Coordinates of C-alpha atoms in Angstrom, one line a residue:
X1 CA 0.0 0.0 0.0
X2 CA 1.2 3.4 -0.9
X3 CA 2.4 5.4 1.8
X4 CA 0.3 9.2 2.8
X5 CA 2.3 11.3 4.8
X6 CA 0.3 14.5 6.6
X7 CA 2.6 17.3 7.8
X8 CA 0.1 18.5 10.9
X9 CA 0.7 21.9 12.9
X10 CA 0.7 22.3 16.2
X11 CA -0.2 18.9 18.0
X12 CA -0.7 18.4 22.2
X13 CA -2.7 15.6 23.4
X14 CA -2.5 13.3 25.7
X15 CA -5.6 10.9 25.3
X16 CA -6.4 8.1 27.0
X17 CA -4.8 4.7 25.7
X18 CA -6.4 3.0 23.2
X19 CA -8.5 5.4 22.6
X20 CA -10.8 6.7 19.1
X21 CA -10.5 10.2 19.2
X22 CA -11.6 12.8 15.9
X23 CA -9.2 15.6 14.7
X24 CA -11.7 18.1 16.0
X25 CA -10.7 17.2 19.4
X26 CA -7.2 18.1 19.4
X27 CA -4.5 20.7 18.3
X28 CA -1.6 20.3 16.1
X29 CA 2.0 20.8 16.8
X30 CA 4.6 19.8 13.6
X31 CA 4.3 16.1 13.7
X32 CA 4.3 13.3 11.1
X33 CA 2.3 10.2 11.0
X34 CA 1.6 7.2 8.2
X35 CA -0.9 5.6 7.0
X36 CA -1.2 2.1 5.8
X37 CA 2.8 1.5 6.3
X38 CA 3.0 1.6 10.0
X39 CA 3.1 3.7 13.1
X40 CA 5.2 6.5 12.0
X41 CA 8.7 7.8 12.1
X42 CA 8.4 10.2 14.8
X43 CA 6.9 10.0 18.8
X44 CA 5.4 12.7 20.5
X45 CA 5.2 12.2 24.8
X46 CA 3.9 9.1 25.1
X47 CA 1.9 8.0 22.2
X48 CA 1.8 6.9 18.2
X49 CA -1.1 8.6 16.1
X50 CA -2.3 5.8 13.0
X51 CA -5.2 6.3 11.1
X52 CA -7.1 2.9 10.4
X53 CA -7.0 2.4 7.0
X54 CA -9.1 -0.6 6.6
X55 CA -12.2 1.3 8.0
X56 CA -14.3 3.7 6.3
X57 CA -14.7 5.9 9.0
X58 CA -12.0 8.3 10.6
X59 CA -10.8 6.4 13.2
X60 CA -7.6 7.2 15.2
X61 CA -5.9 4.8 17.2
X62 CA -3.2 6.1 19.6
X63 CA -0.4 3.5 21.4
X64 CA 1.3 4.4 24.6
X65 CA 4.6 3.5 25.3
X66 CA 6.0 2.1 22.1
X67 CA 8.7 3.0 20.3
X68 CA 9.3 2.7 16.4
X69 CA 12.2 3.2 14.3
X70 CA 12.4 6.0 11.8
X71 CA 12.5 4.9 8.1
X72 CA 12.5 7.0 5.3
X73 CA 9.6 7.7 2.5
X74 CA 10.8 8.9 -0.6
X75 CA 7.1 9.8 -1.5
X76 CA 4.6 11.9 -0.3
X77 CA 0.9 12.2 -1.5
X78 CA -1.4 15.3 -0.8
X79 CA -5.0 14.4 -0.6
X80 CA -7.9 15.4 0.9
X81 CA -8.0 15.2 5.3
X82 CA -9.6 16.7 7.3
X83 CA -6.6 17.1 9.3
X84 CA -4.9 18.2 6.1
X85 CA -7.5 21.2 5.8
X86 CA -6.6 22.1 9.1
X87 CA -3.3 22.3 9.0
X88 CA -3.8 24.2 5.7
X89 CA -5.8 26.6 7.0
X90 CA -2.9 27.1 10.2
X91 CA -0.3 27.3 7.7
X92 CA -2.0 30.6 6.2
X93 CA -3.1 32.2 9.5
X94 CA 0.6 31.9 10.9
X95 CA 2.6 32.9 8.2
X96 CA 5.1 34.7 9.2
X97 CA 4.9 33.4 12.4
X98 CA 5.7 29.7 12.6
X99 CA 7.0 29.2 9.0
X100 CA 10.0 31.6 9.4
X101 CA 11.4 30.3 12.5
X102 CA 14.9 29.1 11.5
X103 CA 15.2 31.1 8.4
X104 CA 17.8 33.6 8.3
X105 CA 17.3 37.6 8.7
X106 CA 18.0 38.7 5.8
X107 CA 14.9 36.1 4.4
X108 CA 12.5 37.4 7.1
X109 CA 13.4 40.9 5.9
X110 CA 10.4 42.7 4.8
X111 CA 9.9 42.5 1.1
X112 CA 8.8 46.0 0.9
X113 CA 11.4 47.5 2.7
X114 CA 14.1 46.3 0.1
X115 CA 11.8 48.0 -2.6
X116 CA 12.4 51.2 -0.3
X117 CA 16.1 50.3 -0.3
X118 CA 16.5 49.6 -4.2
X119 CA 15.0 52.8 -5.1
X120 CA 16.6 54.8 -1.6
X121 CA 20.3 53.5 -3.8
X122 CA 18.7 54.6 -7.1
X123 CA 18.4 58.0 -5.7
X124 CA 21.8 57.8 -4.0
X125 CA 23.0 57.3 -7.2
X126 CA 20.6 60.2 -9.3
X127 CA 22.4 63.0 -7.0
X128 CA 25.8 61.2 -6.8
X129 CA 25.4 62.2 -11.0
X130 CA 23.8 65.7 -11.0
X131 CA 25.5 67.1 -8.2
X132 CA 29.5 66.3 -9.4
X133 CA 29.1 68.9 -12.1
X134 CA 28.5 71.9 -9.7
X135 CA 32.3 70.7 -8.7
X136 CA 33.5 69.4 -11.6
X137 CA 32.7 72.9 -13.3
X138 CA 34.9 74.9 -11.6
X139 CA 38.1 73.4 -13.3
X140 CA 35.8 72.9 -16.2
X141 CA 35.2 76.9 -16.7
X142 CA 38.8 77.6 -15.8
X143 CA 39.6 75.2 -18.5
X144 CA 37.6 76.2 -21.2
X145 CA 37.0 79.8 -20.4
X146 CA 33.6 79.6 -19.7
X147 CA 31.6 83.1 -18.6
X148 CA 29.2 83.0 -15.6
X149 CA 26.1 82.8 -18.0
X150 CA 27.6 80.2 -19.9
X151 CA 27.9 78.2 -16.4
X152 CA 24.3 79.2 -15.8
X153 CA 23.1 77.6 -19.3
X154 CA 25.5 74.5 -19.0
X155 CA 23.8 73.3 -15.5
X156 CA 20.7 74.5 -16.7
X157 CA 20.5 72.3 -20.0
X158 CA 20.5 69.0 -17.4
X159 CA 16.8 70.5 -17.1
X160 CA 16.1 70.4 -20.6
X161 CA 15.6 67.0 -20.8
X162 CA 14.9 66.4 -17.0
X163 CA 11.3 68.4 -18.2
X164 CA 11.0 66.6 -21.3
X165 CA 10.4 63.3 -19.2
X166 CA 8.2 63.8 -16.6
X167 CA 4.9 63.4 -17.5
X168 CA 5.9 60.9 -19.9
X169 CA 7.4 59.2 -17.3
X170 CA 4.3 59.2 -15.0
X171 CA 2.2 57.9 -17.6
X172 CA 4.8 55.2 -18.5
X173 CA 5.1 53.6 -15.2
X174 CA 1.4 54.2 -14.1
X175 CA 0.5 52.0 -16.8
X176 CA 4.0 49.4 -17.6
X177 CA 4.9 49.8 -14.4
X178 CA 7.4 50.7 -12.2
X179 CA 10.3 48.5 -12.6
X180 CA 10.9 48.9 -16.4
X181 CA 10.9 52.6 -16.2
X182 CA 13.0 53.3 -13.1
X183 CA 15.8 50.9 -14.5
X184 CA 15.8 52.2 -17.8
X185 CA 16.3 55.8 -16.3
X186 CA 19.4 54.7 -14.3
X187 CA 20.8 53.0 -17.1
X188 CA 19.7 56.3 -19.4
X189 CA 21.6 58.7 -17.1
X190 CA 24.7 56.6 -15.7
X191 CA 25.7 56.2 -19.7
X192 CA 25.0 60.2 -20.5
X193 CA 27.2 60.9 -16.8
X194 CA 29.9 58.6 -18.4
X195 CA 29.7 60.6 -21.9
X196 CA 29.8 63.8 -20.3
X197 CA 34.2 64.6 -20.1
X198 CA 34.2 63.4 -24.2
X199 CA 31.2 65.8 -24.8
X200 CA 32.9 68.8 -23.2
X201 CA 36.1 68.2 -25.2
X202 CA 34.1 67.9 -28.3
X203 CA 32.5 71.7 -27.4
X204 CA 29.5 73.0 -25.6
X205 CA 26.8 72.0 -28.1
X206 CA 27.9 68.3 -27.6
X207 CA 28.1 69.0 -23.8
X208 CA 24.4 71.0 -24.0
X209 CA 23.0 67.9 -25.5
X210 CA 24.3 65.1 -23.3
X211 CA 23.3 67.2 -20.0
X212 CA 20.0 67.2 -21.6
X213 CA 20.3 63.3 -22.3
X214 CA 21.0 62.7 -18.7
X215 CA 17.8 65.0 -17.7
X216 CA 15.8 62.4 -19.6
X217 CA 16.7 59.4 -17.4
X218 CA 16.7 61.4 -14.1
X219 CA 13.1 62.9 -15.2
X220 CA 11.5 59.3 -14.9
X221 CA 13.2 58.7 -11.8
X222 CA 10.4 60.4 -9.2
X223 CA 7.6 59.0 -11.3
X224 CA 8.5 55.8 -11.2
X225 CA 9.5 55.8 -7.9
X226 CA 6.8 57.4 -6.9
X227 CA 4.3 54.8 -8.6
X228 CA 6.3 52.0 -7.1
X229 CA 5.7 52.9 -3.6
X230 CA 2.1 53.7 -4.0
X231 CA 1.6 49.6 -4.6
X232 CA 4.3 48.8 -2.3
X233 CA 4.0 50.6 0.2
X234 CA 1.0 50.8 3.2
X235 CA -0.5 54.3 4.1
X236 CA 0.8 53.7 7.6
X237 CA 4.1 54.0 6.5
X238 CA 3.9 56.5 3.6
X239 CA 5.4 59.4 5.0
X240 CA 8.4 57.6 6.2
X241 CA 9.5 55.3 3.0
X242 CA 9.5 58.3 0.6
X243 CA 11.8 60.2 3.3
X244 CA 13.8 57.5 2.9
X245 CA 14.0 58.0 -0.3
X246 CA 14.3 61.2 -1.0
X247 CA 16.9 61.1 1.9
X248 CA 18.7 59.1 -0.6
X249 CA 18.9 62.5 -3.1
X250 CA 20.6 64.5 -0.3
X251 CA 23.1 61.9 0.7
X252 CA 23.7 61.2 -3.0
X253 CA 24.8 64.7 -2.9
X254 CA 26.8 64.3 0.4
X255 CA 28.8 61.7 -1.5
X256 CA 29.3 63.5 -4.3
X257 CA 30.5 66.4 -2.8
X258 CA 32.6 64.6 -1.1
X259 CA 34.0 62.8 -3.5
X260 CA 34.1 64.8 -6.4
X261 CA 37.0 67.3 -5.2
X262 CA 39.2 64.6 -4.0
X263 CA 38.9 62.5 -7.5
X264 CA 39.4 65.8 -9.0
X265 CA 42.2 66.3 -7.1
X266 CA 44.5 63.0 -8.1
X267 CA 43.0 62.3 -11.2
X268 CA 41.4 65.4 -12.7
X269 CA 37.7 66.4 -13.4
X270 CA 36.7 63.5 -16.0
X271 CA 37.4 60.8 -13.4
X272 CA 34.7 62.2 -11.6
X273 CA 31.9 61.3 -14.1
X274 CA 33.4 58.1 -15.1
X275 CA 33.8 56.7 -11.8
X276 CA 29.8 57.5 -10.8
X277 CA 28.4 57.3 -13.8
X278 CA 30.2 53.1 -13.8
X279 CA 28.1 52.4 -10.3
X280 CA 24.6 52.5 -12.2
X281 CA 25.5 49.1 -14.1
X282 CA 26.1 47.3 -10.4
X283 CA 22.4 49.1 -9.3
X284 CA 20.8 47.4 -12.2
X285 CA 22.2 44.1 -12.0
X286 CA 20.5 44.2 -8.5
X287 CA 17.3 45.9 -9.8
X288 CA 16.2 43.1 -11.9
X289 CA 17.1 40.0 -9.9
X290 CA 15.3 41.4 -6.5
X291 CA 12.6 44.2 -7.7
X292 CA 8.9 43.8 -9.2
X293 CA 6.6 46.4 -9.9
X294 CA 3.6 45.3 -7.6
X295 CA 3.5 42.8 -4.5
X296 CA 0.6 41.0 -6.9
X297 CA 4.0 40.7 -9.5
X298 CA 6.3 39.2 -7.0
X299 CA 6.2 35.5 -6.8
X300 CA 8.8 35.5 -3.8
X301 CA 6.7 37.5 -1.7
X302 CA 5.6 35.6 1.6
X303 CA 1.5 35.4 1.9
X304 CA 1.0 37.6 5.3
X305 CA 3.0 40.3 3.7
X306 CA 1.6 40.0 0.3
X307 CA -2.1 40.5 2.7
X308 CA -0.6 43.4 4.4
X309 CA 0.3 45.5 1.3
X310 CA -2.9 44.8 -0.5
X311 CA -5.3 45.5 2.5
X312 CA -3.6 48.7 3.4
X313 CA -2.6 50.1 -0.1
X314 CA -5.4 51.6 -1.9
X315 CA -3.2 51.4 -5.4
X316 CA -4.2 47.9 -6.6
X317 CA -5.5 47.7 -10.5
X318 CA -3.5 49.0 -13.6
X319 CA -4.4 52.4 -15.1
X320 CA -5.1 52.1 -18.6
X321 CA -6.3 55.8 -19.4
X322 CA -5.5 58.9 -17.3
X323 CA -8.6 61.0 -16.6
X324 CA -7.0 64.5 -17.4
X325 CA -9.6 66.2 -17.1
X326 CA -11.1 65.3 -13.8
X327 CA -7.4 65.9 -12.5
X328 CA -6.7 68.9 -13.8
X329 CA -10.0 70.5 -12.5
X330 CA -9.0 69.9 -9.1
X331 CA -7.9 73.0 -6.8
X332 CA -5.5 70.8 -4.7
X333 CA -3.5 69.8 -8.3
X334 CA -3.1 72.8 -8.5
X335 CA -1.9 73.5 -5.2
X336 CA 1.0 70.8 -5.3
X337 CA 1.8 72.2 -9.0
X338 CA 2.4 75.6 -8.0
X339 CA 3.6 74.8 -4.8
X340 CA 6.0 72.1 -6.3
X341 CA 7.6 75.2 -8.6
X342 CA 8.1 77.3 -5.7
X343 CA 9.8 75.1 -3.7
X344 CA 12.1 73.7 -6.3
X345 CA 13.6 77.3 -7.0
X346 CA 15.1 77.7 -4.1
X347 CA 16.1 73.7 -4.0
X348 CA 17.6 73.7 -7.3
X349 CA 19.8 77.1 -6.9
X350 CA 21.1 75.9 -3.6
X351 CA 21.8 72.3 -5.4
X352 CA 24.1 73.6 -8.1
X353 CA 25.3 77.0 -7.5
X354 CA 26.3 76.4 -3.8
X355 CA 29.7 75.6 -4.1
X356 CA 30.2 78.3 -6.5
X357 CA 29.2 80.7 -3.7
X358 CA 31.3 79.0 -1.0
X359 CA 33.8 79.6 -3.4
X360 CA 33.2 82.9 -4.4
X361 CA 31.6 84.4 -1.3
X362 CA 33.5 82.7 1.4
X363 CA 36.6 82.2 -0.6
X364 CA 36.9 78.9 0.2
X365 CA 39.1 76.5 -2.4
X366 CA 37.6 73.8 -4.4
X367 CA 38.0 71.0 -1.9
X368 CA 36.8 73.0 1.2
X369 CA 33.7 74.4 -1.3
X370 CA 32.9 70.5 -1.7
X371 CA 33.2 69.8 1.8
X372 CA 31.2 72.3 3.1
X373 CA 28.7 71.9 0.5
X374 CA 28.1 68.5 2.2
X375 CA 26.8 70.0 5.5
X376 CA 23.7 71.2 4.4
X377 CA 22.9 67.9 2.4
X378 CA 24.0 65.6 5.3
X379 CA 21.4 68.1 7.4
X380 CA 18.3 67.4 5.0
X381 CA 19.3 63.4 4.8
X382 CA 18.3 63.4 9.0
X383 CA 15.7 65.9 9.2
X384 CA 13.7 64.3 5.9
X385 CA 14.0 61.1 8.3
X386 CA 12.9 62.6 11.5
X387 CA 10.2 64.7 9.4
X388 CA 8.8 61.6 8.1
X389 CA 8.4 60.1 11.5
X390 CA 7.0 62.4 13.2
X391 CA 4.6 62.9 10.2
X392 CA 3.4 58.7 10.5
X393 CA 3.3 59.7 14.2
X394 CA 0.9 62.0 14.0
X395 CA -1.2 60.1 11.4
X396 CA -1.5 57.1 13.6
X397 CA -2.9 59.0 16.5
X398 CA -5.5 60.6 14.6
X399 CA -4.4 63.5 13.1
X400 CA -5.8 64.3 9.7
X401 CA -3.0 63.5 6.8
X402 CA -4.6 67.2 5.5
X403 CA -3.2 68.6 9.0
X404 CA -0.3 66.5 8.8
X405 CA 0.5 67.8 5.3
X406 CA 0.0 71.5 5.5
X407 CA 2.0 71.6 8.6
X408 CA 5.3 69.7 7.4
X409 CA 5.1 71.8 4.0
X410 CA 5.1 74.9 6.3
X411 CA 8.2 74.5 7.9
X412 CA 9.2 73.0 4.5
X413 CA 8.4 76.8 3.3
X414 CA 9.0 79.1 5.8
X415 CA 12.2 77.6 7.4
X416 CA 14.2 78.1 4.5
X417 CA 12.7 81.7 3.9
X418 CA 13.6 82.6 7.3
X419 CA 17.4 81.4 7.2
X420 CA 18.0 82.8 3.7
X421 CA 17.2 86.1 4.9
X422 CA 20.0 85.8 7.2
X423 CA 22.5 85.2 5.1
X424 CA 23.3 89.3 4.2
X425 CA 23.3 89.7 7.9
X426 CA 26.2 87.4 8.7
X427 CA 30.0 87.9 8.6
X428 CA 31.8 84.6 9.3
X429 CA 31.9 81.5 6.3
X430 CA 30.8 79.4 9.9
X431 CA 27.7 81.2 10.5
X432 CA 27.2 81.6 6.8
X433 CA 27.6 77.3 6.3
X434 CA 25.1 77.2 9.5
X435 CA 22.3 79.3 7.8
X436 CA 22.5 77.0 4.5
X437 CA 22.2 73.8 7.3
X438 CA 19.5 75.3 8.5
X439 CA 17.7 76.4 5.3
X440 CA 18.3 72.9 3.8
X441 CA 17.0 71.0 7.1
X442 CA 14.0 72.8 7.5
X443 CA 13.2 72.4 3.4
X444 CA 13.7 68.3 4.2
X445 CA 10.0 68.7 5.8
X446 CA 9.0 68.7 2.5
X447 CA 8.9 65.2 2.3
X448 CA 6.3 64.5 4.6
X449 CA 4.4 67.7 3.1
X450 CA 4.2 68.2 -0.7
X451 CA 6.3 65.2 -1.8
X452 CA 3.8 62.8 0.0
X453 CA 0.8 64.2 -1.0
X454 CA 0.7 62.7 -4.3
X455 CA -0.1 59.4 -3.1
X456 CA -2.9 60.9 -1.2
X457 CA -4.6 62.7 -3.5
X458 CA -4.9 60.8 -6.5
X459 CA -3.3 57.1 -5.3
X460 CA -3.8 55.5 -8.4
X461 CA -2.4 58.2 -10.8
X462 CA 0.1 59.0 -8.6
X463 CA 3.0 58.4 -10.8
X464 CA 1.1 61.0 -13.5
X465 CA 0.7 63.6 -10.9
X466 CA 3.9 63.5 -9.7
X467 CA 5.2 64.0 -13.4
X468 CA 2.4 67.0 -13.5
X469 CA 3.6 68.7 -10.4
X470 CA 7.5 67.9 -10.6
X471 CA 7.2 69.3 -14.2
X472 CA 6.4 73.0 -12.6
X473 CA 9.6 72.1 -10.5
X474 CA 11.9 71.5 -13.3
X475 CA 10.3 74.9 -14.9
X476 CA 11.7 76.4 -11.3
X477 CA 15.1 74.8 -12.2
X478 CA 15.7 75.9 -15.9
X479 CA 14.7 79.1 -15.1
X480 CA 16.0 80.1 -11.6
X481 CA 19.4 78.1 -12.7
X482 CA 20.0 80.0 -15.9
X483 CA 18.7 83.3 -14.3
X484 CA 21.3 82.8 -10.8
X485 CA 24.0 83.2 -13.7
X486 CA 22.5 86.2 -15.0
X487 CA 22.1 87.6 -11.8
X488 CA 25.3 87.1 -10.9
X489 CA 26.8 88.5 -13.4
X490 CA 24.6 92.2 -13.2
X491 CA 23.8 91.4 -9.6
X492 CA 24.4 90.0 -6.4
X493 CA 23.9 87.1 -4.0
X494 CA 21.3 88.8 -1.7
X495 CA 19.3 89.3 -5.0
X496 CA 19.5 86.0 -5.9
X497 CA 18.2 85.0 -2.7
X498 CA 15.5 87.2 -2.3
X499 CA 13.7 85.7 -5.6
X500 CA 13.8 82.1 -3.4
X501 CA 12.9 84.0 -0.1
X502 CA 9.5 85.6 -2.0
X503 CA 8.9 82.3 -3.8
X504 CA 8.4 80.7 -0.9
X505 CA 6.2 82.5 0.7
X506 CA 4.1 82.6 -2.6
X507 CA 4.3 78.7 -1.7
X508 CA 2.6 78.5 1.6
X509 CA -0.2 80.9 1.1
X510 CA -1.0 78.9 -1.5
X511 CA -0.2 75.7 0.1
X512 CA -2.3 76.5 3.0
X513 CA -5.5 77.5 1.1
X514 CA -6.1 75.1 -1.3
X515 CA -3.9 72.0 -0.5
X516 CA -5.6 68.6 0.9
X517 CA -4.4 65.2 2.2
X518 CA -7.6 63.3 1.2
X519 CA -8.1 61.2 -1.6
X520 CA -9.9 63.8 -4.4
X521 CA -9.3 61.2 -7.4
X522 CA -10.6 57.5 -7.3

């Protein structure tokens, strides 16, 4: 007779000897048992389960006191038991429980929270890319002779294609998905970083147009992100992941500024894009082994987390046509939009022209430029954090995510416009390095204010917002980049700063009237 063997869940009894007993009667405990080849391999206390196999009914007989040697099967047959059902049913209520005892960490790590990871690195790597030019041009203009309003149009064509890709981007992964489009913009930018030294040599139309080519895979970058998170990623944790991520932008720029003046240093300014733009190929590699668009895609994905996701996260089914009008007649679209523009202006001026003013301002060299630069950066990487707990914080005990939002986005506003200001009224590089910590910390609130918002608003379409809004925010950075050189060169720094200072105040009135953190678009 073929041998059945039953893996059962949970087992303690005791029952009497001799004894008919039903499976209703008792709990499981991991155990094996046969039936129709003897009394089993294993012992449990004091007694051997066997199921009579010669008798239509389900009878259990249980021996005390006798001991059997363990023999192997080779075979094992599912059918239908009641026990079977049982122990089916256990499996699924205490996944995650029982079923990953013995397995190691890194397996019982959260699915979802490598997802965060993978695209924290992706963003690492986005600013490791954009940032090394606001070093690397230094040498660059000495070297080629370049005016400031040349400098101003050189970092400003990155933004040429950054706007291109956008929407186009939002509408890509909202309906591929995710995965596709935030690989193919790392791979898309880490080539165009890598092409960047032969462009300049070749002459500044060359160098125009491969900025411009990296812009295009950094553009789908947020989008795609952005649309990732909203499957992956439970509401309870929202805040938190994407200051994570975004955390990933500012220490991407710690690392390059770090790094950039040293490479610079022994091995001259090409080295610099060479050696980051080479790390995107290892990201990848990663990327497609370990990442999927959706949970539902993920065939890895233990069943209580796969649960969790799906009954928390309110971005479930594909989008297969974007409702632009219904989106664009909402008030609170518009809100993020303009307030997205506002807040990028001063973002992106500080992002490339700051070591230029460490440098020219505080006279500080090209490696203590870099360094310094790195302080304000390295302050918006831990306040983004902090910001994005504190927001989940508040969620969790009942305050409204339209609360939540309004508030973060107001210190995300007013913090830097207050620190800014400051900045004519000091007269040591120290307290001048302190007001751009402080301007870039407080703008890190962001995060949990305008930057989360997306997913609130319109969870499904996220990805398509975030292209709508983000493309006002690359606007804010072709124009306010080009027009800090011009500036510059009939101007000065104060001026420059008072455009962001008024900018952001433009930000929160708006912000504060129309803004929401419920969901407006189903």
């Amino acid at each position: 007779m073929t041998a059945k063997t039953f893996l059962l869940s949970h087992y303690s009894y005791s029952p009497p000897k001799y004894s008919n007993f039903r499976p209703s009667n008792f709990s499981f405990h991991s155990f094996y048992y046969t039936n129709g080849m003897g009394r089993g391999p294993f012992r449990y206390g004091e007694g051997l389960v066997k199921r009579n196999s010669n008798s239509n009914s389900n009878s259990w007989k249980v021996w005390a006191d006798v001991k059997s040697k363990p023999f192997k099967i080779t075979e094992s047959l599912k059918i239908d038991d009641p026990i079977s059902d049982v122990s089916s049913k256990k499996k699924e209520d205490d996944e995650g429980d029982n079923l990953l005892i013995g397995l190691p960490w890194w397996e019982e790590f959260p699915k979802r929270w490598i997802i965060v990871l993978l695209c924290f690195s992706a963003f690492l790597l986005c600013n490791m890319d954009r940032v090394n030019m606001s070093i690397a041009i230094l040498p660059m203009a000495s070297e080629f002779h370049w005016s400031p309003t040349t400098v101003g149009l050189i970092q400003s064509s990155f933004f040429w294609g950054y706007l291109l890709t956008q929407i186009a981007g939002g509408i890509w992964a909202d309906t591929v998905g995710g995965k596709a489009v935030l690989g193919f913009g790392v791979v898309w930018w880490s080539v165009a970083t890598v092409l960047t030294p032969i462009a300049a040599k070749l002459g500044l139309p060359f160098l125009f147009v491969v900025r411009a080519f990296m812009g295009i895979g950094e553009g789908v970058a947020m989008p795609a992100m952005n649309n990732i998170l909203s499957k992956w990623v439970p509401i309870s944790e929202r805040s938190r992941s994407l200051a994570l991520v975004y955390s990933g932008m500012y220490l991407g720029s710690v690392t390059g500024l770090a790094f950039s003046p040293l490479l610079i240093h022994k091995f001259g300014w090409p080295s610099v894009f060479f050696s980051f733009g080479s790390l995107g190929t290892v990201w990848f590699a990663v990327w497609l082994s370990k990442a999927y668009s959706s949970p539902l895609d993920d065939p890895m994905l233990r069943p209580d987390e796969k649960n969790f996701i799906l009954s928390s996260s309110v971005s479930k089914e594909p989008v297969k046509s974007i409702p632009w009008k219904l989106i664009l007649s909402k008030p609170p679209v518009w809100a993020l939009i303009v307030s997205h523009f506002c807040h990028n202006w001063g973002t992106f001026i500080l992002l490339t022209w700051m070591p230029t003013y460490y440098h020219q301002v505080l006279k500080f060299n090209l490696t203590e430029s870099g360094l310094f630069a790195i302080l304000p950066w390295l302050t918006m990487a831990i306040s983004a954090n902090i910001g994005g707990w504190i927001a989940d914080s508040l969620v969790r005990r009942g305050i409204s995510v339209t609360v939540v939002r309004k508030v973060m986005q107001t210190i995300g506003f007013l913090g830097p416009a207050f620190f800014l200001t400051q900045l004519s009224h000091v007269n040591s590089p120290a307290m001048a390095v302190l007001c751009m910590a402080c301007s870039q910390g407080s703008d890190a609130f962001s995060q949990s204010g305008l930057y989360s918002n997306h997913q609130d608003i319109a969870p499904r379409y996220s990805g398509v917002l975030l292209g709508l809004s983000n493309t006002a925010g690359v606007l804010a950075g072709v124009f306010g980049t080009a027009a800090t050189g011009y500036i510059l060169q009939h101007g000065s720094w104060d001026d420059v700063f008072k455009v962001s200072v008024g900018l952001y105040l433009v930000g929160t009135a708006i912000w504060n009237a129309f803004s929401t953190g419920e969901k407006i678009i189903d």
